Coordinates of C-alpha atoms and ligand atoms in Angstrom, one line a residue:
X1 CA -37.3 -122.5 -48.0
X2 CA -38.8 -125.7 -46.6
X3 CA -35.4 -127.5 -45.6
X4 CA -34.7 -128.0 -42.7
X5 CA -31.4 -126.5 -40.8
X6 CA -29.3 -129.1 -39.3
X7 CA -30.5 -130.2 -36.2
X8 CA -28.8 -128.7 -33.0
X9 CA -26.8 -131.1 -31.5
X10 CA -27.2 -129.4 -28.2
X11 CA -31.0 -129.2 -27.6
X12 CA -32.8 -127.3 -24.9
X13 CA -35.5 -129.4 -23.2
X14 CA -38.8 -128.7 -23.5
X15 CA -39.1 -126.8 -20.0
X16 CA -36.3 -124.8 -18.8
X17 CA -35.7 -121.8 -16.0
X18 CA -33.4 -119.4 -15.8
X19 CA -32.2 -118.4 -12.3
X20 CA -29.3 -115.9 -11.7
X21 CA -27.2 -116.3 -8.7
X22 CA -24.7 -113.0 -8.1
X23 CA -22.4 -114.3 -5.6
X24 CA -22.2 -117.8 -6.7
X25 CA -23.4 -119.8 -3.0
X26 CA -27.0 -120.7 -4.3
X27 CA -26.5 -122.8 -7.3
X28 CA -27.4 -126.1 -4.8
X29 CA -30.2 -124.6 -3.3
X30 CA -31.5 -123.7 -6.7
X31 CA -31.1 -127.0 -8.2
X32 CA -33.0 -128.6 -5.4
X33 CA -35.8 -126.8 -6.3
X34 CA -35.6 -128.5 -10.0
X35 CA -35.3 -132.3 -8.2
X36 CA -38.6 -131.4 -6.1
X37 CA -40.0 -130.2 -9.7
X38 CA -39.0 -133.5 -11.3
X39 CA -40.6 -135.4 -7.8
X40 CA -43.4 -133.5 -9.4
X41 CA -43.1 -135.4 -13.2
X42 CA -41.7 -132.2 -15.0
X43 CA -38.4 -132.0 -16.0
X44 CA -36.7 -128.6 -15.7
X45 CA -33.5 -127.7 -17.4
X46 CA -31.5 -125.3 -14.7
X47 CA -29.2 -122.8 -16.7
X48 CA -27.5 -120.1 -14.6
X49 CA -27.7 -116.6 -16.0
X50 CA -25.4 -113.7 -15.6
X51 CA -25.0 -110.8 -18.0
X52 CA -21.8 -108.8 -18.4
X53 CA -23.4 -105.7 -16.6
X54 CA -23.8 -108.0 -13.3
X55 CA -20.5 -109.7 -14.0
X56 CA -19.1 -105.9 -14.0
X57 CA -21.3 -104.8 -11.0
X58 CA -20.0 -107.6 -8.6
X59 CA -16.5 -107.6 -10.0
X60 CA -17.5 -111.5 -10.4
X61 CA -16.3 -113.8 -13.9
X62 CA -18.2 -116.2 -16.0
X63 CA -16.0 -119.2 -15.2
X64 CA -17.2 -118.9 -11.5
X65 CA -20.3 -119.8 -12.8
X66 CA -19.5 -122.5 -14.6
X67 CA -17.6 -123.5 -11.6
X68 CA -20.7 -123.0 -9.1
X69 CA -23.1 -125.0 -11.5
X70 CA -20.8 -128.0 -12.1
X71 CA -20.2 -128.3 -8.0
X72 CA -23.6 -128.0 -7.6
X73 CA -24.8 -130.4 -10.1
X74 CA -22.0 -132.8 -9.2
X75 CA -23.2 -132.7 -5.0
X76 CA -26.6 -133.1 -5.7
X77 CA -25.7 -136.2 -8.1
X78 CA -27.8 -134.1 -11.4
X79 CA -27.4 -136.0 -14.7
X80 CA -29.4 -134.0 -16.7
X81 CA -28.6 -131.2 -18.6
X82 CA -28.2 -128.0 -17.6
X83 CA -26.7 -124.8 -18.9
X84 CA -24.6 -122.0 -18.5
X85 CA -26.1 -118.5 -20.2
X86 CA -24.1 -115.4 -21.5
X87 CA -26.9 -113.5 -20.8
X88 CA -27.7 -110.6 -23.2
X89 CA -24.4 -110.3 -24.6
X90 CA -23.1 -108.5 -28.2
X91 CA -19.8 -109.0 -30.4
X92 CA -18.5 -106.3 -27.6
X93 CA -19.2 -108.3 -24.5
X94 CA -19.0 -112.1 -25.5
X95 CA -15.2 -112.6 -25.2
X96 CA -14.8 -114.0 -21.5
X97 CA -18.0 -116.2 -21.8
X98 CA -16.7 -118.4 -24.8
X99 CA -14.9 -120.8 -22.9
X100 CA -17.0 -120.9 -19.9
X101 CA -20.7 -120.9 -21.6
X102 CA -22.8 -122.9 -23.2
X103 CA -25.7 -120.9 -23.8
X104 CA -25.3 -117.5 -25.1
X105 CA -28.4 -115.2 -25.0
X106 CA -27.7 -112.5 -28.2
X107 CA -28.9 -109.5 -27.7
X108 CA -29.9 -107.9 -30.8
X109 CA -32.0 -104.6 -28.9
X110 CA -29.6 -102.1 -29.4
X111 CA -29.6 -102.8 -33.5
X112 CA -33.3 -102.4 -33.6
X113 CA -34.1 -100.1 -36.0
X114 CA -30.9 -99.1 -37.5
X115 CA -31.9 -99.3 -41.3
X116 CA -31.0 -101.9 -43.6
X117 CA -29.7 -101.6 -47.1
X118 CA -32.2 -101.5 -50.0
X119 CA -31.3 -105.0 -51.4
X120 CA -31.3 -106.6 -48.6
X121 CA -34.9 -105.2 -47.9
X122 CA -35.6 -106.0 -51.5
X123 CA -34.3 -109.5 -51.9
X124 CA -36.3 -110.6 -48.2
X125 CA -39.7 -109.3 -49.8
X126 CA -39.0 -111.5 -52.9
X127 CA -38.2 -114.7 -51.2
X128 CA -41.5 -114.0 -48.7
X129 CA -44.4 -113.6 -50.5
X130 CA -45.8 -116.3 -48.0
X131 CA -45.7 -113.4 -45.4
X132 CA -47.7 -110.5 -47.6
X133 CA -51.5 -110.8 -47.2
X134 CA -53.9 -112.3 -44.7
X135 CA -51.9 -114.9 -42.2
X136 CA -53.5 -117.0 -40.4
X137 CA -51.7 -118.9 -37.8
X138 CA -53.0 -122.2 -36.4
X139 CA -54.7 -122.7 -32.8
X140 CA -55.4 -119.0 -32.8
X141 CA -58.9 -117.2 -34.0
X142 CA -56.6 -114.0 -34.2
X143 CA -56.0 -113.5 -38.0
X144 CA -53.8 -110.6 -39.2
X145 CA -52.6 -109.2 -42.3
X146 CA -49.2 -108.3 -43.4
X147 CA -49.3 -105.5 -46.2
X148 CA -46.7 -105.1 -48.6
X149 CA -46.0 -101.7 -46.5
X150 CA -45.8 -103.2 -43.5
X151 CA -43.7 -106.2 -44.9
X152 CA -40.9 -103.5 -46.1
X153 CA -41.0 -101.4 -42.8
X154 CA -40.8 -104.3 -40.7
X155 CA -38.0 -105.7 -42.8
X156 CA -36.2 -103.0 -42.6
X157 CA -36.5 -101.8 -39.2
X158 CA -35.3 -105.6 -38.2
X159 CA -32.8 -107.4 -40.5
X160 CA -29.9 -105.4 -39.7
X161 CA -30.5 -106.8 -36.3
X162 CA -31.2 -109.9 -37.6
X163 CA -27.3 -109.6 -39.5
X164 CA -25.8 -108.1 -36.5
X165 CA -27.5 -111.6 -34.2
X166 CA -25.6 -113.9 -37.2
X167 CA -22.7 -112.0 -36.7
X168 CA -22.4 -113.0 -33.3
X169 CA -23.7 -116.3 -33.6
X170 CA -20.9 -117.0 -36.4
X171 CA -18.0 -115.7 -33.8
X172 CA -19.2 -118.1 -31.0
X173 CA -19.9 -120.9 -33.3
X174 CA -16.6 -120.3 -35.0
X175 CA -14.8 -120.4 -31.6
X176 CA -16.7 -123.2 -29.6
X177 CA -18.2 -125.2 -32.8
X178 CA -21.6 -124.9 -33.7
X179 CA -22.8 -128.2 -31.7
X180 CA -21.4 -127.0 -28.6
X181 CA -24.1 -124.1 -27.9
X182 CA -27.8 -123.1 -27.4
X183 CA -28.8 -119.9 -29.4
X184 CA -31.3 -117.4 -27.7
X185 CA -31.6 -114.1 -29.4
X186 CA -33.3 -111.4 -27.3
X187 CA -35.1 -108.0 -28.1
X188 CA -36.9 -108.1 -24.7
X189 CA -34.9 -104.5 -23.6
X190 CA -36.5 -102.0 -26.2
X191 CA -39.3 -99.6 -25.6
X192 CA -42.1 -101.6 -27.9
X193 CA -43.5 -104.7 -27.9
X194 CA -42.9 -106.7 -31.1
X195 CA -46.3 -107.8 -32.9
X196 CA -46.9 -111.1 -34.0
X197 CA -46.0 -110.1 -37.3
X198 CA -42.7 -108.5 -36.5
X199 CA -42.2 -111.8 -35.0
X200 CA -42.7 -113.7 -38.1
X201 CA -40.6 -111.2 -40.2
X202 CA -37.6 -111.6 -37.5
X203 CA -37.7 -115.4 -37.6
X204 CA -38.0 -115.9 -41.5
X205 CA -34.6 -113.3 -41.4
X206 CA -33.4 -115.8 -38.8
X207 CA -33.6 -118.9 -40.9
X208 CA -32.7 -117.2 -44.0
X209 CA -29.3 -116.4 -41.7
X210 CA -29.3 -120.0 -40.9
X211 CA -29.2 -119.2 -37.4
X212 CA -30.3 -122.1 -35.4
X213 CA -32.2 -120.3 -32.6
X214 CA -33.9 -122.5 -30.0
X215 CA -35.5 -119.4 -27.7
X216 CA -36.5 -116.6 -28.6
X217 CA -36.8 -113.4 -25.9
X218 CA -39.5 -111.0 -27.1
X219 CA -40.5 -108.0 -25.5
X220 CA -44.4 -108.4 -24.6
X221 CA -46.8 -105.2 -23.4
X222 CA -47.0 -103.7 -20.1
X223 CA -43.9 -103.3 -17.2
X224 CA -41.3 -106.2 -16.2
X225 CA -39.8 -104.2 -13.4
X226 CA -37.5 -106.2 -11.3
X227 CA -38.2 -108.6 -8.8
X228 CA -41.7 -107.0 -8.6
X229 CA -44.9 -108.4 -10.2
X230 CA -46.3 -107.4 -13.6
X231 CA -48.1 -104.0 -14.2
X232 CA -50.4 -104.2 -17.0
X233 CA -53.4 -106.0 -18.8
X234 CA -53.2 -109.8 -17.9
X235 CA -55.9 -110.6 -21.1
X236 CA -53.8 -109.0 -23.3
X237 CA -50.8 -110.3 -22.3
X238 CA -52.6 -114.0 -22.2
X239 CA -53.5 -113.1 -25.8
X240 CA -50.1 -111.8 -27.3
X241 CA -48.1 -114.8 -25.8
X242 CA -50.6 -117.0 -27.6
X243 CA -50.1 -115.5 -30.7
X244 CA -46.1 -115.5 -30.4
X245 CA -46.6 -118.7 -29.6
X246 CA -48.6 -119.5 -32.7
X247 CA -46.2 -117.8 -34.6
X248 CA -43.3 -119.7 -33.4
X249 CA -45.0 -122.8 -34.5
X250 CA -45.5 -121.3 -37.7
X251 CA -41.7 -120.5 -38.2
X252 CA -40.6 -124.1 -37.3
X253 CA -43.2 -125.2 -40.1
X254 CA -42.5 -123.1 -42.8
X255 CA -38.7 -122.2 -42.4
X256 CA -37.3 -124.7 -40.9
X257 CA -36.1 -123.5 -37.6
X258 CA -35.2 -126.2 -35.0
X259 CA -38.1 -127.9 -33.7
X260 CA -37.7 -127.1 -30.2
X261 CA -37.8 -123.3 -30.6
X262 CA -39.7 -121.8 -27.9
X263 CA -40.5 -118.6 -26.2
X264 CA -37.9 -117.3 -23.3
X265 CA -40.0 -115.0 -21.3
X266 CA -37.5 -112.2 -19.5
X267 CA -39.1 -111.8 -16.5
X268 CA -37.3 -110.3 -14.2
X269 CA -38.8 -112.2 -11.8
X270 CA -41.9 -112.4 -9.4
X271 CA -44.4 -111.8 -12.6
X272 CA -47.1 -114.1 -10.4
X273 CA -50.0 -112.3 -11.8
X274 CA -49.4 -114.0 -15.5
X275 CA -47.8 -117.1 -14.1
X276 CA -51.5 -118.7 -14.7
X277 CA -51.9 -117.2 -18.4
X278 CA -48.1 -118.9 -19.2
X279 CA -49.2 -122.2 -17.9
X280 CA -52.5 -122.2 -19.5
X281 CA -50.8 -121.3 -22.9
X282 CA -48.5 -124.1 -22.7
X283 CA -51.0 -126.3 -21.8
X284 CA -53.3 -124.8 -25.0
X285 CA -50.1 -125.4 -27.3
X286 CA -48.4 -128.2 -25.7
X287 CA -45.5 -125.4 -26.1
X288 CA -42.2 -125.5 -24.4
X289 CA -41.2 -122.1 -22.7
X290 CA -37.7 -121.1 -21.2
X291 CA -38.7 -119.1 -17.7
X292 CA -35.9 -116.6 -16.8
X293 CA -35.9 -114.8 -13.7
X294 CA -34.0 -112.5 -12.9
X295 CA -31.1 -112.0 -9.5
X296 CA -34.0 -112.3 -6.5
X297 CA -31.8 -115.5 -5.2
X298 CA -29.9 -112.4 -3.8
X299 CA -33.0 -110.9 -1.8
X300 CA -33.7 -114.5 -0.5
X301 CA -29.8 -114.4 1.0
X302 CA -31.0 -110.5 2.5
X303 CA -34.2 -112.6 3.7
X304 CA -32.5 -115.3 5.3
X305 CA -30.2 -113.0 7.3
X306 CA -32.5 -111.1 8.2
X307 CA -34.4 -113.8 9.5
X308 CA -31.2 -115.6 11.4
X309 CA -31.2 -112.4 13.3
X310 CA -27.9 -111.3 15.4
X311 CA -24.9 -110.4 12.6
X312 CA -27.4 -111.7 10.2
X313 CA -29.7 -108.9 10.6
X314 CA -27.7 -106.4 11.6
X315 CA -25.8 -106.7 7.7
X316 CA -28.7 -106.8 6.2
X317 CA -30.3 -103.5 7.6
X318 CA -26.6 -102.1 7.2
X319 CA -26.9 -103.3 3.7
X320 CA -30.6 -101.0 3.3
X321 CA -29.0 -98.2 5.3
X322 CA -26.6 -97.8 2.2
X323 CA -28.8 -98.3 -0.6
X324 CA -30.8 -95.6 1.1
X325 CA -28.3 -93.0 0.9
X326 CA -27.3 -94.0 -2.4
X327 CA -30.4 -94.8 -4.1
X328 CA -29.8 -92.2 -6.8
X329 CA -26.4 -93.8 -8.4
X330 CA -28.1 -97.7 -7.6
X331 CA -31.0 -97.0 -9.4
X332 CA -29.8 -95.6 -12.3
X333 CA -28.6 -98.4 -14.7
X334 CA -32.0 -99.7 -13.7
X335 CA -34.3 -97.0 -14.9
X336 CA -36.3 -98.1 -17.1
X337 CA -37.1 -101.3 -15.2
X338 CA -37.4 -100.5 -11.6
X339 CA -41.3 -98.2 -9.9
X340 CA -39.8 -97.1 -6.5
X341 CA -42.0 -94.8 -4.7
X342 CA -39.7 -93.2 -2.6
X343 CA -42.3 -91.8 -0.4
X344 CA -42.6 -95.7 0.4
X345 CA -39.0 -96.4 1.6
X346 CA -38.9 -96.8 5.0
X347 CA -36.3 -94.1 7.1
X348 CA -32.9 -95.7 8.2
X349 CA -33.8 -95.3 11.4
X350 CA -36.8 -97.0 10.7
X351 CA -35.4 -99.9 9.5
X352 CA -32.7 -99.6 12.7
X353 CA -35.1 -100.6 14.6
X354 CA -37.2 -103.6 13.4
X355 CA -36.9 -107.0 14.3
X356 CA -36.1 -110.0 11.7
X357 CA -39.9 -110.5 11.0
X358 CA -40.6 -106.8 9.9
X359 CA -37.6 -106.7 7.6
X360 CA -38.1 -109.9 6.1
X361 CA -42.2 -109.7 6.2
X362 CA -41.2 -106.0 4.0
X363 CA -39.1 -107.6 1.5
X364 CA -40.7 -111.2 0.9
X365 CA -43.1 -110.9 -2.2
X366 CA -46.0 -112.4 -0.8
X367 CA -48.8 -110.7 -3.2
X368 CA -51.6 -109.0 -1.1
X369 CA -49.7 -109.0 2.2
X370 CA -49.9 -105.7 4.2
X371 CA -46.4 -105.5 5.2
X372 CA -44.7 -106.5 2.2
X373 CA -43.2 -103.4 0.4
X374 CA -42.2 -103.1 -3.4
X375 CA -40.4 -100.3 -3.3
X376 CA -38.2 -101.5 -0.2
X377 CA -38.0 -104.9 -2.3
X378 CA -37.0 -102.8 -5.4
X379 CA -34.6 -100.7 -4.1
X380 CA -32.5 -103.8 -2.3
X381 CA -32.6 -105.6 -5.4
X382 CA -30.9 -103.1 -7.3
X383 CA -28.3 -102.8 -4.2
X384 CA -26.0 -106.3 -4.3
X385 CA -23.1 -103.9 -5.4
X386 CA -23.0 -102.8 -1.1
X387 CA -23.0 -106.6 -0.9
X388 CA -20.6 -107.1 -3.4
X389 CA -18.1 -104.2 -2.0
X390 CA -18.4 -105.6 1.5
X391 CA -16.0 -109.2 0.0
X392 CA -15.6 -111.3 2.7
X393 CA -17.6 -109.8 5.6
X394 CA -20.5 -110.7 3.4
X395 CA -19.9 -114.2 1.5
X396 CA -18.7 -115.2 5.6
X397 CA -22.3 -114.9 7.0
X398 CA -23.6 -116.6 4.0
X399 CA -22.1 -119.4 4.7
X400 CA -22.5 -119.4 8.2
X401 CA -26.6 -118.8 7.6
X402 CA -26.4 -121.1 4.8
X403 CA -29.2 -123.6 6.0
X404 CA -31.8 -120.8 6.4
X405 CA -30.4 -119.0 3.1
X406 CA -30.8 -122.1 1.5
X407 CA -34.5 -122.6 2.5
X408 CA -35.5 -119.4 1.6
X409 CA -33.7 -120.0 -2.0
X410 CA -35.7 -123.4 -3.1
X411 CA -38.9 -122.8 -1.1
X412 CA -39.0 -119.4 -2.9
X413 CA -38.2 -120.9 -6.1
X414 CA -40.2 -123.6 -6.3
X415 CA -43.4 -122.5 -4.5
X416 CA -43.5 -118.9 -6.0
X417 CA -42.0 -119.4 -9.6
X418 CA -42.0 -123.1 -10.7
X419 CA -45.2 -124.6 -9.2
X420 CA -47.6 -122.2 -10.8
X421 CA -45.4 -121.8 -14.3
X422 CA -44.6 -125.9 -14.9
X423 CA -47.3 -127.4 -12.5
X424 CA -50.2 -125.1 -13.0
X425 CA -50.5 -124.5 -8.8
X426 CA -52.7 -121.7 -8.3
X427 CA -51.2 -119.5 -5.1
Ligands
LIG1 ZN1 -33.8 -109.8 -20.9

C-alpha cells in the first residue's frame, strides 16, 4: 500500500495553464504571455488543449497542434517544457492523438456510475479499511467520516470508471511507452460535484490500478459556463478546493501516487471571481495546480478584428450575424455549459451598425463594465464553426491583423487569467 509507483519520467511542473487555440495562429502570442509570467519569477508550463469535439467542429487535426506549439516554442527560443493535451478523450476518441500528444486528459464522466462487480466492490473495502471511519486530512479543520455504507456506494458508483481510466491509460502507455506521457483523468463534465471523500475513494482505485496520474479534473459546485465568470458560492468553492486539495495530499501520502499530483481546475475560462480563492489555496498548501481555460483565444481574434476596423470588423459582425440566426443548432452541444439570455442578444441590425469600440467593449470580459455583454460573449464563443466554415477568408485577415490579435491574446492572458491565478494580482 505504502510503495511507491515508479516515478513519471515525464513530470508536470508545479504551475501549468492550459490554453486552447482552434485555428492554430495564437500559439506565439500565448507563450509570450508565459515568458512575461516567468519575468514575473513563476514558471508556467504552456500545454495546448484541444478535445476531439473541437478537432471535429473545426475540421482541424491533433498534429497541427503539435505543429503550432513546436513553431511557437522554437521562434520564441522556449526551452522549457511544454505539452500537448488530448483533451477529454476515451478508448473511442484517442486514436489520432497518440502520435501527436503528450498529455492525454482521460475522461472517465461518461462511466460514472455504471456499477461495478461485487468482488471488485468487495476486495477495494478490504484493502481500505484506512478509508472507513473518521478521516481527518491535514491543513484542514474540516473532518469527515466515511461509513462502511458510504465506502461501498462510493466504490461502486466509481471503480468501474476507475477500470475503464486504466484501460485507456494502458492503450496509450502501450503505444507511446509509459515515460513518454502525462496522465490527467477528468470527471469535471457530470451533473455532481464529487466530495472529498469520493475523491479519496477515486484516487486509492487509482493507485490500486497503478495508474500514475499527475492531475486530477474534479467537478467542483456551482456553474463553469464558458468563457463567462463563475455563478455560485465563492466560500464554498474556497472551501471544497481546499479540501480536494487536502485530500490530494493525502493520496500522495498514503498510496503512493506521484508526488506532483495536483488539481486541474476545468475552467472554461474567465472564472475571475475565484481566481483569488485558487491563489490563496496554493499559497495555504504550497500546492501546484494545472489552470485550463478553455477556446476564448478565439474571441480575442473576434476582438482584435473588431477593433482593426475596415474588413476586420465587417467579418466579425458577419461572423455575429450568423450565430444569430443559428443560435439554436450552435448552442446545443453546449447546453449544459452556456446562460444565454436571448432577450440580451443584440439585433443584427443592431450589431450592423456599431463601430469597433461597441463590438469589442460588448464582447471583452471586463467584470462590472456596462457595455460588456455575457450573452453576446457566450453565444460568439460557441460560434468558431462560422469561422471555421469561412477557410481562408478568415485565417487571411488573421494574419493580416495579427499584431492587434496578438495583443489582445497575451494581454488577455496574462492580465486576466495568470496574474491573479500564479501572481496573486488582485484586478
Ligand atoms: Zn473539462
Amino acid at each position: 500500500m505504502e510503495k511507491r509507483l515508479e516515478k513519471p519520467a515525464l513530470q508536470l511542473g508545479k504551475y501549468s495553464i492550459g490554453v486552447g487555440d482552434r485555428f492554430g495562429h495564437q500559439a506565439r502570442a500565448q507563450l509570450r504571455a508565459c515568458e512575461q509570467a516567468l519575468r514575473h519569477g513563476v514558471e508556467l508550463t504552456p500545454v495546448w488543449n484541444k478535445s476531439h469535439r473541437e478537432h471535429s467542429i473545426i475540421g482541424s487535426e491533433p498534429l497541427g497542434v503539435r505543429a503550432a506549439a513546436d513553431a511557437a516554442t522554437k521562434a520564441l527560443g522556449w526551452d522549457k517544457p511544454y505539452f500537448c493535451d488530448a483533451d477529454h478523450i476515451t478508448t473511442e476518441t484517442v486514436e489520432r492523438f497518440l502520435a501527436p500528444c503528450d498529455f492525454f486528459t482521460i475522461d472517465v464522466a461518461d462511466s460514472i456510475g455504471k456499477p461495478a462487480t461485487d468482488h471488485a466492490v468487495q476486495s477495494f473495502v478490504r484493502q481500505h479499511s484506512e478509508l472507513s471511519g473518521r478521516i481527518r486530512l491535514e491543513g484542514v479543520a474540516q473532518q469527515f467520516e466515511i461509513t462502511s455504507e458510504i465506502l461501498v456506494s462510493t466504490a461502486n458508483k466509481f471503480l468501474f470508471a476507475v477500470n475503464k481510466a486504466s484501460e485507456v491509460y494502458r492503450k496509450i502507455a502501450s503505444n507511446k511507452g509509459s515515460d513518454n506521457f502525462i496522465a490527467e483523468i477528468s470527471m469535471d463534465e457530470t451533473d455532481r460535484a464529487q466530495t472529498p471523500a469520493e475523491l479519496l475513494i477515486i484516487l486509492a482505485a487509482m493507485a490500486d490500478e497503478k495508474i500514475p496520474v499527475q492531475t486530477i479534473a474534479p467537478k467542483f459546485s456551482g456553474r463553469f459556463n464558458k468563457g463567462v465568470d463563475y455563478v455560485g458560492d465563492v466560500a464554498q468553492f474556497e472551501r471544497e478546493i481546499a479540501l480536494d486539495v487536502a485530500a490530494i495530499d493525502f493520496a500522495v501520502r498514503h498510496y503512493g501516487l506521484p508526488q506532483n499530483l495536483k488539481l486541474s481546475v476545468h475552467s472554461g475560462s474567465d472564472k475571475f471571481s475565484i481566481y483569488p480563492a485558487i491563489h490563496s489555496t496554493l499559497k495555504r498548501f504550497d500546492a501546484g495546480v494545472h489552470l485550463k481555460t478553455a477556446g476564448t483565444t478565439w474571441l480575442e481574434e473576434l476582438i482584435g478584428l473588431a477593433e482593426a476596423g475596415g474588413e476586420g470588423l465587417q467579418l466579425a459582425k458577419e461572423i455575429y450575424v450568423e450565430a444569430y440566426a443559428h443560435r439554436n443548432e450552435l448552442c446545443a452541444p453546449y447546453a449544459t455549459v452556456i446562460d444565454i439570455h436571448p432577450d440580451n442578444l443584440p439585433a443584427p441590425q443592431t450589431v450592423n451598425g456599431w463601430g469597433s469600440t461597441q463590438f469589442t467593449s460588448a464582447l471583452r470580459h471586463i467584470p462590472g463594465a456596462v457595455t460588456y455583454n455575457n450573452s453576446f460573449r457566450q453565444l460568439l464563443h460557441v460560434s468558431f464553426k462560422i469561422a471555421a466554415q469561412m477557410g481562408t477568408r478568415y485565417l487571411d485577415l488573421l494574419e493580416a491583423h495579427q499584431d492587434v490579435i496578438s495583443k489582445n491574446v497575451t494581454e488577455n492572458l496574462f492580465d486576466r487569467h495568470i496574474a491573479p491565478v500564479f501572481l496573486g494580482r488582485r484586478n
